[in-house]
Short mmCIF file of C-alpha atoms in Angstrom, two decimals:
data_model
loop_
_atom_site.label_atom_id
_atom_site.label_comp_id
_atom_site.label_asym_id
_atom_site.label_seq_id
_atom_site.Cartn_x
_atom_site.Cartn_y
_atom_site.Cartn_z
CA MET O 1 26.82 3.59 -13.17
CA PHE O 2 25.42 7.06 -12.43
CA SER O 3 26.26 9.23 -15.43
CA ASP O 4 23.74 12.04 -15.98
CA PHE O 5 22.38 14.77 -13.69
CA LYS O 6 19.33 12.65 -12.78
CA SER O 7 21.49 9.87 -11.39
CA ASP O 8 24.74 11.48 -10.26
CA GLY O 9 26.55 11.18 -6.94
CA PHE O 10 24.65 14.12 -5.45
CA MET O 11 21.28 12.49 -6.17
CA LEU O 12 22.58 9.26 -4.68
CA CYS O 13 23.59 11.08 -1.46
CA ILE O 14 20.12 12.67 -1.16
CA ALA O 15 18.52 9.26 -1.72
CA LEU O 16 20.63 7.63 0.99
CA LEU O 17 19.87 10.47 3.40
CA ILE O 18 16.09 10.43 2.90
CA ILE O 19 15.73 6.66 2.72
CA GLY O 20 18.04 6.34 5.73
CA PHE O 21 15.68 8.61 7.67
CA VAL O 22 12.70 6.39 6.86
CA VAL O 23 14.57 3.23 7.89
CA CYS O 24 15.67 4.87 11.17
CA GLN O 25 12.10 5.96 11.92
CA SER O 26 10.80 2.44 11.30
CA LEU O 27 13.59 0.86 13.39
CA PHE O 28 12.92 3.27 16.25
CA PHE O 29 9.19 2.51 16.34
CA VAL O 30 9.71 -1.24 15.96
CA ILE O 31 12.26 -1.42 18.80
CA ARG O 32 9.99 0.66 21.07
CA ALA O 33 7.01 -1.55 20.25
CA ILE O 34 8.98 -4.77 20.89
CA LYS O 35 10.18 -3.48 24.29
CA ARG O 36 6.65 -2.52 25.26
CA ALA O 37 5.23 -5.78 23.90
CA LYS O 38 7.55 -7.76 26.18
CA GLN O 39 6.48 -5.63 29.16
CA ILE O 40 2.80 -6.40 28.66
CA GLY O 41 3.31 -10.12 28.10
CA ILE O 42 3.27 -10.58 24.34
CA THR O 43 5.41 -13.67 23.80
CA ASN O 44 8.69 -13.78 21.90
CA THR O 45 7.10 -16.31 19.56
CA GLN O 46 4.30 -13.87 18.67
CA ILE O 47 6.80 -11.07 18.09
CA LYS O 48 9.11 -13.24 15.97
CA SER O 49 6.15 -14.56 14.00
CA SER O 50 4.97 -10.99 13.24
CA ILE O 51 8.45 -9.97 12.07
CA THR O 52 9.05 -13.08 9.93
CA SER O 53 5.60 -13.04 8.42
CA SER O 54 5.68 -9.28 7.65
CA ALA O 55 9.13 -9.46 6.08
CA MET O 56 8.11 -12.40 3.86
CA PHE O 57 4.80 -10.80 3.04
CA SER O 58 6.54 -7.61 1.85
CA ILE O 59 8.99 -9.14 -0.64
CA ALA O 60 6.66 -9.73 -3.62
CA PRO O 61 4.83 -6.34 -3.33
CA ALA O 62 8.25 -4.67 -2.95
CA ILE O 63 9.31 -6.21 -6.27
CA GLY O 64 6.09 -4.79 -7.76
CA ILE O 65 7.07 -1.36 -6.43
CA ALA O 66 10.60 -1.75 -7.81
CA MET O 67 9.01 -2.38 -11.22
CA THR O 68 7.27 0.99 -10.96
CA VAL O 69 10.72 2.53 -10.34
CA LEU O 70 11.70 0.92 -13.63
CA VAL O 71 8.69 2.43 -15.44
CA LEU O 72 9.52 5.92 -14.19
CA SER O 73 13.28 5.58 -14.68
CA VAL O 74 13.01 6.10 -18.45
CA ALA O 75 12.01 9.73 -17.92
CA LEU O 76 13.40 10.50 -14.48
CA GLY O 77 16.45 8.24 -14.07
CA ASN O 78 16.68 5.67 -11.28
CA ILE O 79 17.20 7.84 -8.23
CA LEU O 80 14.17 10.16 -8.04
CA PRO O 81 11.63 7.31 -8.56
CA TRP O 82 13.61 5.23 -6.04
CA ILE O 83 13.31 7.98 -3.43
CA ARG O 84 9.68 8.68 -4.23
CA LEU O 85 8.62 5.03 -4.01
CA SER O 86 10.62 4.31 -0.85
CA VAL O 87 9.06 7.23 1.02
CA LEU O 88 5.54 8.70 1.01
CA GLY O 89 4.75 7.58 -2.51
CA SER O 90 2.61 4.82 -3.89
CA ILE O 91 2.32 2.93 -7.15
CA THR O 92 -1.04 4.54 -7.88
CA TYR O 93 0.19 8.09 -7.23
CA GLU O 94 3.70 8.38 -8.67
CA VAL O 95 3.01 7.54 -12.31
CA PRO O 96 0.06 9.97 -12.81
CA ALA O 97 1.91 12.64 -10.80
CA ALA O 98 5.02 12.35 -12.98
CA GLU O 99 2.88 12.35 -16.15
CA ALA O 100 1.01 15.48 -15.02
CA ALA O 101 4.23 17.27 -14.09
CA ILE O 102 6.02 16.46 -17.35
CA GLU O 103 3.03 17.37 -19.48
CA ALA O 104 2.58 20.65 -17.57
CA SER O 105 6.10 21.49 -18.76
CA GLY O 106 4.90 21.11 -22.34
CA LEU O 107 6.42 17.68 -23.09
CA THR O 108 3.77 15.48 -24.66
CA THR O 109 5.91 12.34 -24.40
CA GLY O 110 5.06 12.00 -20.69
CA ILE O 111 7.10 9.38 -18.87
CA SER O 112 8.05 7.49 -22.04
CA SER O 113 11.15 9.50 -22.95
CA ALA O 114 14.10 10.82 -20.96
CA ILE O 115 13.98 14.31 -19.47
CA THR O 116 17.07 16.20 -20.60
CA ASP O 117 16.15 19.68 -19.34
CA PRO O 118 17.12 20.22 -15.66
CA THR O 119 14.31 22.78 -15.22
CA VAL O 120 11.69 20.21 -16.27
CA PHE O 121 13.30 17.68 -13.91
CA ALA O 122 13.20 20.16 -11.01
CA THR O 123 9.59 21.09 -11.84
CA THR O 124 8.64 17.40 -11.86
CA ALA O 125 10.32 16.84 -8.48
CA TRP O 126 8.36 19.77 -7.00
CA VAL O 127 5.01 18.57 -8.36
CA MET O 128 5.55 14.98 -7.19
CA THR O 129 6.54 16.21 -3.72
CA LEU O 130 3.83 18.84 -3.23
CA GLY O 131 1.14 16.48 -4.47
CA SER O 132 1.87 13.92 -1.76
CA ILE O 133 2.76 15.77 1.44
CA LEU O 134 -0.76 16.59 2.65
CA PRO O 135 -1.03 13.55 4.99
CA LEU O 136 2.15 14.66 6.78
CA ILE O 137 0.39 17.92 7.65
CA LEU O 138 -2.95 16.31 8.57
CA ILE O 139 -1.58 13.52 10.78
CA PRO O 140 0.15 15.64 13.45
CA LEU O 141 -3.00 17.81 13.57
CA PHE O 142 -5.72 15.16 13.70
CA LEU O 143 -4.39 11.66 14.45
CA LYS O 144 -4.72 11.88 18.22
CA LYS O 145 -8.34 13.08 17.93
CA ILE O 146 -9.24 10.27 15.50
CA GLN O 147 -7.59 7.61 17.68
CA SER O 148 -9.17 8.85 20.92
CA LYS O 149 -12.64 8.68 19.32
CA VAL O 150 -11.97 5.09 18.24
CA SER O 151 -10.64 3.98 21.63
CA GLY O 152 -13.53 5.81 23.37
CA ALA O 153 -16.03 3.81 21.32
CA ALA O 154 -14.05 0.60 21.96
CA LYS O 155 -14.33 1.03 25.73
CA LYS O 156 -18.12 1.56 25.65
CA ASN O 157 -19.12 -1.68 23.90
CA SER O 158 -16.46 -4.24 23.11
CA LYS O 159 -18.70 -6.66 21.15
CA TRP O 160 -19.99 -3.84 18.94
CA THR O 161 -16.45 -2.46 18.47
CA GLU O 162 -15.11 -5.88 17.51
CA THR O 163 -17.85 -6.29 14.90
CA MET O 164 -17.36 -2.78 13.51
CA SER O 165 -13.59 -3.16 13.47
CA ALA O 166 -13.88 -6.39 11.45
CA ALA O 167 -16.45 -4.65 9.20
CA ALA O 168 -14.01 -1.80 8.51
CA PHE O 169 -11.28 -4.26 7.45
CA ILE O 170 -13.79 -6.18 5.34
CA GLY O 171 -14.85 -2.92 3.64
CA LEU O 172 -11.22 -2.36 2.67
CA ILE O 173 -10.88 -5.90 1.35
CA ALA O 174 -14.22 -5.59 -0.49
CA ALA O 175 -12.93 -2.56 -2.41
CA PHE O 176 -10.07 -4.60 -3.89
CA LEU O 177 -12.09 -7.76 -4.50
CA GLY O 178 -14.84 -5.64 -6.10
CA ARG O 179 -12.29 -4.23 -8.53
CA GLY O 180 -11.22 -7.75 -9.48
CA ILE O 181 -14.85 -8.74 -10.04
CA SER O 182 -16.18 -5.71 -11.93
CA GLY O 183 -13.51 -2.97 -12.11
CA LEU O 184 -13.08 -1.26 -15.47
CA GLY O 185 -9.86 -1.59 -17.51
CA GLU O 186 -8.43 0.69 -20.17
CA ALA O 187 -10.17 0.70 -23.57
CA GLU O 188 -10.05 2.54 -26.87
CA VAL O 189 -12.95 3.45 -29.14
CA LEU O 190 -12.09 2.79 -32.80
CA GLU O 191 -13.40 4.92 -35.68
CA SER O 192 -15.89 2.14 -36.45
CA GLY O 193 -17.33 2.62 -32.97
CA GLU O 194 -15.96 -0.71 -31.75
CA ILE O 195 -14.48 -0.68 -28.24
CA VAL O 196 -11.23 -2.59 -27.92
CA ASN O 197 -9.30 -3.66 -24.86
CA VAL O 198 -5.89 -1.95 -25.03
CA SER O 199 -4.38 -3.41 -21.90
CA ILE O 200 -4.77 -7.03 -20.82
CA GLY O 201 -4.84 -7.53 -17.07
CA ASP O 202 -6.02 -4.13 -15.84
CA GLY O 203 -9.78 -4.79 -15.95
CA ALA O 204 -11.87 -7.48 -14.28
CA GLY O 205 -11.46 -10.75 -16.13
CA VAL O 206 -10.04 -14.25 -16.08
CA LEU O 207 -6.68 -13.19 -14.66
CA SER O 208 -8.04 -11.05 -11.82
CA LEU O 209 -10.47 -13.77 -10.85
CA THR O 210 -7.76 -16.45 -11.12
CA ALA O 211 -5.61 -14.40 -8.75
CA ILE O 212 -8.40 -13.94 -6.19
CA VAL O 213 -9.83 -17.47 -6.31
CA SER O 214 -6.46 -19.28 -6.30
CA SER O 215 -5.19 -17.13 -3.44
CA VAL O 216 -8.35 -17.87 -1.42
CA VAL O 217 -8.06 -21.61 -2.16
CA TYR O 218 -4.38 -21.84 -1.17
CA MET O 219 -5.04 -19.93 2.03
CA VAL O 220 -8.00 -22.16 2.95
CA ILE O 221 -5.83 -25.26 2.31
CA PHE O 222 -3.09 -23.91 4.59
CA VAL O 223 -5.59 -23.04 7.31
CA MET O 224 -7.00 -26.57 7.14
CA ILE O 225 -3.51 -28.14 7.26
CA ASN O 226 -2.74 -25.93 10.24
CA LYS O 227 -5.88 -26.98 12.06
CA LYS O 228 -5.15 -30.68 11.52
CA LEU O 229 -1.41 -30.76 12.09
CA ASN O 230 -0.85 -27.60 14.15
CA PHE O 231 2.23 -26.45 12.20
CA LYS O 232 3.20 -23.19 13.93
CA TRP O 233 5.77 -22.36 11.27
CA LEU O 234 3.13 -22.60 8.54
CA GLU O 235 0.80 -20.21 10.32
CA ALA O 236 3.26 -17.35 9.98
CA ILE O 237 4.02 -17.90 6.32
CA ALA O 238 0.61 -19.11 5.09
CA MET O 239 -0.43 -15.72 3.70
CA PRO O 240 2.79 -14.81 1.84
CA LEU O 241 2.98 -18.40 0.55
CA SER O 242 -0.63 -18.26 -0.72
CA MET O 243 0.16 -14.98 -2.44
CA ILE O 244 3.26 -16.37 -4.19
CA LEU O 245 1.49 -19.58 -5.24
CA ALA O 246 -1.42 -17.50 -6.61
CA MET O 247 1.08 -15.41 -8.59
CA LEU O 248 2.57 -18.61 -10.03
CA THR O 249 -0.93 -19.80 -10.94
CA VAL O 250 -1.53 -16.52 -12.81
CA VAL O 251 1.78 -16.96 -14.66
CA MET O 252 0.82 -20.52 -15.65
CA VAL O 253 -2.69 -19.57 -16.83
CA SER O 254 -1.43 -16.58 -18.84
CA ASN O 255 1.45 -18.51 -20.46
CA PHE O 256 -0.28 -21.85 -21.13
CA PHE O 257 -3.74 -20.50 -22.01
CA PRO O 258 -3.07 -16.99 -23.40
CA ASP O 259 -6.41 -16.62 -25.24
CA PHE O 260 -8.41 -17.67 -22.19
CA ALA O 261 -6.30 -15.42 -19.95
CA ALA O 262 -6.96 -12.44 -22.21
CA ILE O 263 -10.71 -12.57 -21.53
CA GLU O 264 -11.88 -9.47 -19.68
CA TRP O 265 -15.51 -8.63 -19.10
CA ARG O 266 -14.83 -5.05 -18.05
CA TYR O 267 -12.91 -2.72 -20.40
CA MET Y 1 5.20 2.36 31.91
CA THR Y 2 1.42 2.47 31.48
CA THR Y 3 -0.58 2.19 28.26
CA GLU Y 4 -1.38 5.88 28.56
CA SER Y 5 2.24 6.97 28.90
CA TYR Y 6 3.30 4.66 26.04
CA MET Y 7 0.64 6.13 23.75
CA LYS Y 8 1.50 9.66 24.84
CA SER Y 9 5.13 9.18 23.85
CA THR Y 10 4.04 7.47 20.60
CA TYR Y 11 2.14 10.62 19.62
CA ARG Y 12 5.05 12.82 20.66
CA TYR Y 13 7.66 10.84 18.70
CA GLY Y 14 5.26 10.26 15.84
CA ASN Y 15 4.39 13.93 15.40
CA ALA Y 16 8.06 14.90 15.62
CA SER Y 17 9.04 12.28 13.01
CA CYS Y 18 6.18 13.36 10.74
CA ILE Y 19 7.27 17.00 10.83
CA LEU Y 20 10.91 15.99 10.34
CA ALA Y 21 9.86 13.83 7.37
CA LEU Y 22 7.93 16.76 5.92
CA ILE Y 23 11.06 18.94 6.12
CA PHE Y 24 13.25 16.17 4.62
CA PHE Y 25 10.85 15.57 1.74
CA LEU Y 26 10.48 19.28 0.96
CA MET Y 27 14.27 19.56 0.96
CA LEU Y 28 14.42 17.07 -1.93
CA PRO Y 29 13.21 19.45 -4.69
CA VAL Y 30 15.01 22.36 -3.00
CA ALA Y 31 18.30 20.42 -3.08
CA ILE Y 32 17.74 19.35 -6.69
CA CYS Y 33 17.19 23.00 -7.73
CA ALA Y 34 20.29 24.13 -5.83
CA HIS Y 35 22.45 21.33 -7.24
CA LEU Y 36 21.33 21.88 -10.83
CA ASN Y 37 21.37 25.65 -10.36
CA VAL Y 38 17.86 26.02 -11.77
CA SER Y 39 14.59 27.42 -10.57
CA PRO Y 40 11.44 25.45 -11.35
CA ASP Y 41 8.86 27.01 -13.62
CA TRP Y 42 6.32 27.83 -10.89
CA SER Y 43 3.44 28.27 -13.32
CA ASN Y 44 4.11 24.73 -14.60
CA VAL Y 45 4.40 23.46 -11.01
CA LEU Y 46 0.97 24.92 -10.25
CA LYS Y 47 -0.48 23.55 -13.49
CA GLY Y 48 0.85 20.04 -12.82
CA LEU Y 49 -0.09 20.19 -9.15
CA GLY Y 50 -3.60 21.41 -9.98
CA SER Y 51 -4.35 18.40 -12.13
CA ILE Y 52 -3.23 15.85 -9.52
CA ALA Y 53 -4.28 17.73 -6.36
CA ILE Y 54 -7.90 17.71 -7.46
CA ILE Y 55 -7.85 13.90 -7.15
CA PHE Y 56 -5.15 13.19 -4.58
CA TYR Y 57 -5.81 15.89 -1.95
CA PRO Y 58 -9.41 14.79 -1.21
CA THR Y 59 -8.18 11.18 -1.36
CA ALA Y 60 -5.43 12.01 1.17
CA VAL Y 61 -8.02 13.41 3.60
CA ILE Y 62 -10.21 10.33 3.17
CA GLU Y 63 -7.21 8.02 3.59
CA VAL Y 64 -6.09 9.64 6.85
CA VAL Y 65 -9.60 9.43 8.33
CA ALA Y 66 -10.35 5.91 7.05
CA TYR Y 67 -6.94 4.26 7.59
CA ALA Y 68 -5.83 5.72 10.92
CA PRO Y 69 -8.28 3.68 13.05
CA LEU Y 70 -7.26 0.52 11.19
CA LEU Y 71 -3.49 1.09 11.34
CA GLY Y 72 -3.20 2.26 14.95
CA ALA Y 73 -1.17 5.32 15.99
CA GLY Y 74 2.36 3.95 15.48
CA GLY Y 75 1.32 2.20 12.27
CA THR Y 76 -0.22 5.40 10.87
CA TYR Y 77 2.95 7.42 11.42
CA LEU Y 78 5.08 4.73 9.75
CA CYS Y 79 2.66 4.14 6.88
CA PHE Y 80 2.19 7.72 5.83
CA VAL Y 81 5.93 8.42 5.92
CA SER Y 82 6.99 5.24 4.10
CA GLY Y 83 4.07 5.14 1.61
CA ASN Y 84 2.53 2.24 -0.34
CA ILE Y 85 -0.21 1.79 2.24
CA THR Y 86 -3.08 0.01 0.51
CA ASN Y 87 -0.99 -2.32 -1.63
CA LEU Y 88 1.48 -3.30 1.08
CA LYS Y 89 1.45 -1.89 4.62
CA MET Y 90 -2.28 -2.30 5.32
CA PRO Y 91 -2.48 -5.95 4.19
CA CYS Y 92 0.73 -6.61 6.08
CA ALA Y 93 -0.87 -5.28 9.27
CA LEU Y 94 -3.99 -7.39 8.65
CA ASN Y 95 -1.81 -10.47 8.16
CA ALA Y 96 0.03 -9.84 11.44
CA MET Y 97 -3.25 -9.28 13.30
CA GLU Y 98 -4.59 -12.56 12.00
CA ASN Y 99 -1.45 -14.50 12.95
CA SER Y 100 -1.16 -13.11 16.46
CA ASP Y 101 -4.88 -13.33 17.19
CA VAL Y 102 -5.11 -10.12 19.25
CA ASP Y 103 -7.86 -7.50 19.39
CA SER Y 104 -7.17 -4.75 16.84
CA ASN Y 105 -8.22 -1.94 19.21
CA SER Y 106 -6.20 -3.15 22.19
CA GLU Y 107 -2.66 -2.13 23.12
CA GLU Y 108 -1.50 -5.55 21.92
CA GLY Y 109 -3.09 -4.79 18.54
CA GLU Y 110 -1.39 -1.38 18.40
CA LEU Y 111 2.02 -2.97 19.10
CA ILE Y 112 1.67 -5.89 16.67
CA LYS Y 113 0.58 -3.52 13.90
CA THR Y 114 3.52 -1.19 14.59
CA ILE Y 115 5.99 -4.10 14.52
CA ALA Y 116 4.46 -5.49 11.30
CA ILE Y 117 4.33 -2.17 9.46
CA GLY Y 118 7.83 -1.13 10.58
CA THR Y 119 9.27 -4.49 9.49
CA SER Y 120 7.45 -4.17 6.18
CA ALA Y 121 8.83 -0.65 5.62
CA ILE Y 122 12.41 -1.80 6.30
CA THR Y 123 12.09 -4.93 4.12
CA THR Y 124 10.54 -2.97 1.27
CA THR Y 125 13.25 -0.32 1.39
CA ILE Y 126 15.98 -2.98 1.24
CA VAL Y 127 14.31 -4.90 -1.62
CA ILE Y 128 13.74 -1.73 -3.70
CA ALA Y 129 17.33 -0.60 -3.06
CA LEU Y 130 18.70 -3.99 -4.19
CA PHE Y 131 16.61 -3.88 -7.34
CA VAL Y 132 17.65 -0.31 -8.17
CA LEU Y 133 21.28 -1.35 -7.70
CA ALA Y 134 20.74 -4.37 -9.95
CA PHE Y 135 18.98 -2.25 -12.62
CA SER Y 136 21.83 0.28 -12.50
CA LEU Y 137 24.66 -2.24 -12.68
CA ASN Y 138 23.03 -4.51 -15.22
CA PRO Y 139 20.25 -2.91 -17.30
CA SER Y 140 19.37 -6.28 -18.89
CA PHE Y 141 18.15 -7.42 -15.44
CA SER Y 142 15.16 -5.12 -15.91
CA GLU Y 143 13.98 -7.26 -18.84
CA VAL Y 144 13.03 -10.03 -16.40
CA PHE Y 145 10.42 -7.62 -15.04
CA SER Y 146 9.44 -5.81 -18.24
CA ASP Y 147 5.88 -5.78 -19.62
CA THR Y 148 6.76 -8.58 -22.06
CA SER Y 149 8.26 -10.89 -19.43
CA PRO Y 150 6.35 -14.13 -18.67
CA LEU Y 151 6.24 -12.94 -15.04
CA ALA Y 152 4.53 -9.63 -15.88
CA PRO Y 153 0.90 -10.92 -15.56
CA ALA Y 154 1.62 -12.05 -11.99
CA PHE Y 155 2.74 -8.58 -10.97
CA ASP Y 156 -0.27 -7.02 -12.74
CA GLN Y 157 -2.51 -9.14 -10.50
CA LEU Y 158 -0.40 -8.79 -7.36
CA THR Y 159 -2.99 -6.81 -5.40
CA TYR Y 160 -5.64 -9.46 -5.98
CA THR Y 161 -3.34 -12.24 -4.79
CA ILE Y 162 -2.66 -10.27 -1.59
CA PHE Y 163 -6.29 -9.49 -0.83
CA GLY Y 164 -7.52 -12.94 -1.86
CA ALA Y 165 -5.44 -14.55 0.90
CA ILE Y 166 -6.52 -11.95 3.45
CA ALA Y 167 -10.16 -12.26 2.39
CA ALA Y 168 -10.03 -16.02 3.00
CA THR Y 169 -9.17 -15.57 6.68
CA TYR Y 170 -11.57 -12.69 7.33
CA PHE Y 171 -14.50 -14.14 5.45
CA VAL Y 172 -14.27 -17.50 7.21
CA LYS Y 173 -14.67 -15.71 10.54
CA HIS Y 174 -17.09 -12.96 9.47
CA TRP Y 175 -18.90 -14.27 6.40
CA LYS Y 176 -22.25 -12.80 7.44
CA ILE Y 177 -21.03 -9.21 7.30
CA SER Y 178 -18.82 -9.81 4.24
CA ILE Y 179 -21.45 -10.51 1.60
CA PHE Y 180 -23.11 -7.09 1.54
CA PRO Y 181 -20.00 -4.87 1.08
CA ILE Y 182 -18.54 -7.08 -1.68
CA ALA Y 183 -21.86 -7.17 -3.55
CA ALA Y 184 -22.38 -3.41 -3.07
CA VAL Y 185 -18.87 -2.45 -4.22
CA SER Y 186 -19.02 -4.82 -7.21
CA LEU Y 187 -22.39 -3.37 -8.21
CA LEU Y 188 -21.15 0.20 -7.80
CA LEU Y 189 -18.21 -0.60 -10.08
CA VAL Y 190 -20.59 -1.80 -12.79
CA PHE Y 191 -21.92 1.74 -13.03
CA ALA Y 192 -18.77 3.66 -12.12
CA GLY Y 193 -15.92 1.33 -13.01
CA THR Y 194 -13.00 3.76 -12.77
CA ILE Y 195 -13.44 5.09 -9.23
CA GLU Y 196 -10.04 5.88 -7.72
CA ILE Y 197 -9.02 3.15 -5.24
CA GLY Y 198 -8.67 5.53 -2.27
CA VAL Y 199 -12.28 6.66 -2.73
CA LEU Y 200 -13.46 3.10 -3.40
CA ILE Y 201 -11.94 1.93 -0.10
CA PHE Y 202 -13.77 4.69 1.75
CA VAL Y 203 -17.04 3.69 0.04
CA GLY Y 204 -16.37 0.00 0.80
CA VAL Y 205 -15.72 0.74 4.48
CA VAL Y 206 -18.89 2.87 4.73
CA PHE Y 207 -21.01 0.15 3.04
CA SER Y 208 -19.50 -2.47 5.31
CA LEU Y 209 -20.06 -0.47 8.51
CA ILE Y 210 -23.68 0.27 7.58
CA GLY Y 211 -24.35 -3.40 6.77
CA ALA Y 212 -22.68 -4.58 9.99
CA GLN Y 213 -24.54 -2.00 12.10
CA ILE Y 214 -27.90 -3.14 10.69
CA MET Y 215 -27.03 -6.81 11.31
CA TYR Y 216 -25.85 -5.98 14.82
CA LYS Y 217 -29.10 -4.16 15.60
CA LEU Y 218 -31.09 -7.09 14.22
CA LYS Y 219 -28.95 -9.41 16.39
CA LEU Y 220 -27.77 -11.34 13.31
CA VAL Y 221 -24.11 -11.10 14.35
#
């Protein structure tokens, strides 16, 4: 199962230790928050609903993250990408970081072929770690100051704070929707000067819009059902369910109408 | 226990866990070097780090400043230690806020976000571990999720399916302040289509706050 130096028993022990730490930290904070929530009158139903909904919501994105482990495992084995993507890391960071580290060691193959030199592997591990630890230095230094400014503003004018808080979340959502509407995908310029799309699905196009629109539609349907029939159980799972149904819609469009699905207006 | 004492201990435990996490994570490459009996090529480390730090260090600063008020104190500590914030933990917190119908800046909001993000971190860790185990025991399992699999397009569009569902709930409630940031970000992407997502989120939040502030002053919201 774990044969080479990238995936041996030692690496497995490190992985279990580090990932175990992250799980313990999460458990500790969750248990504290639940105890406090009960003290201030948040109902058991609200707490259970948050836990169920968050767990369900996380499954599909977690599979997406596991797929990134797969992408990186060709070069780095299973264990290092597993550690990196279970703690601190992100899909958008790990791949470019690994590429940069491997190429800095003089290997032009990047993440597409296995690293056999332990020095290159160690160098890659250092680069991936050092490139991502900055928030862990900034947060203990500045988080309290940032939070006290926010709660200070919240106390002064609650209506204004509510509007601005919603606006901040909407700004975040707008960034992702904007990318689906007009974000640029990867392209290649041929010798003839023609620009060709080299990767279907990374730029704004039929698939990105299908994902957004279908997800919105499913969610609106569930909200309407909820309003009419007052299904409490549906309220908690409406968002993860909309997400999964939208993913199925994307699969159907791309498999039944491949030419239509390949249309991208931004590459 | 008062809100103040709860928050005080949250900062204390949070800072301690952050520093402990920093030590743990730095021990990873140290342990790898010791186990393999090698020393990294420091000039290559600096070269590799230079090319990613130029993008990811400024982004990290922006992310801490922009995300912390949205995630709450407990949520911020958990998110930045467990990673995958924008594609998973942040939407998960938004989902929980919507379901529980509490004010984001209240103590209730802080607690619900902490519970949601912590649950998400634990679930994600378990799912990834199960997949890694499955990949290791049976390499053909990975083909189900390869680039050529019929399921691949769905995972390529995963982020849009997450934010589509969240957008539906937010936009129904706050449609007036939603139009401007979406239009502004989409227009910006027409001219600068490859902006890194961390920076784009910051820009989106700034656009959205400016638009909302103007509408608030004009008494339109």
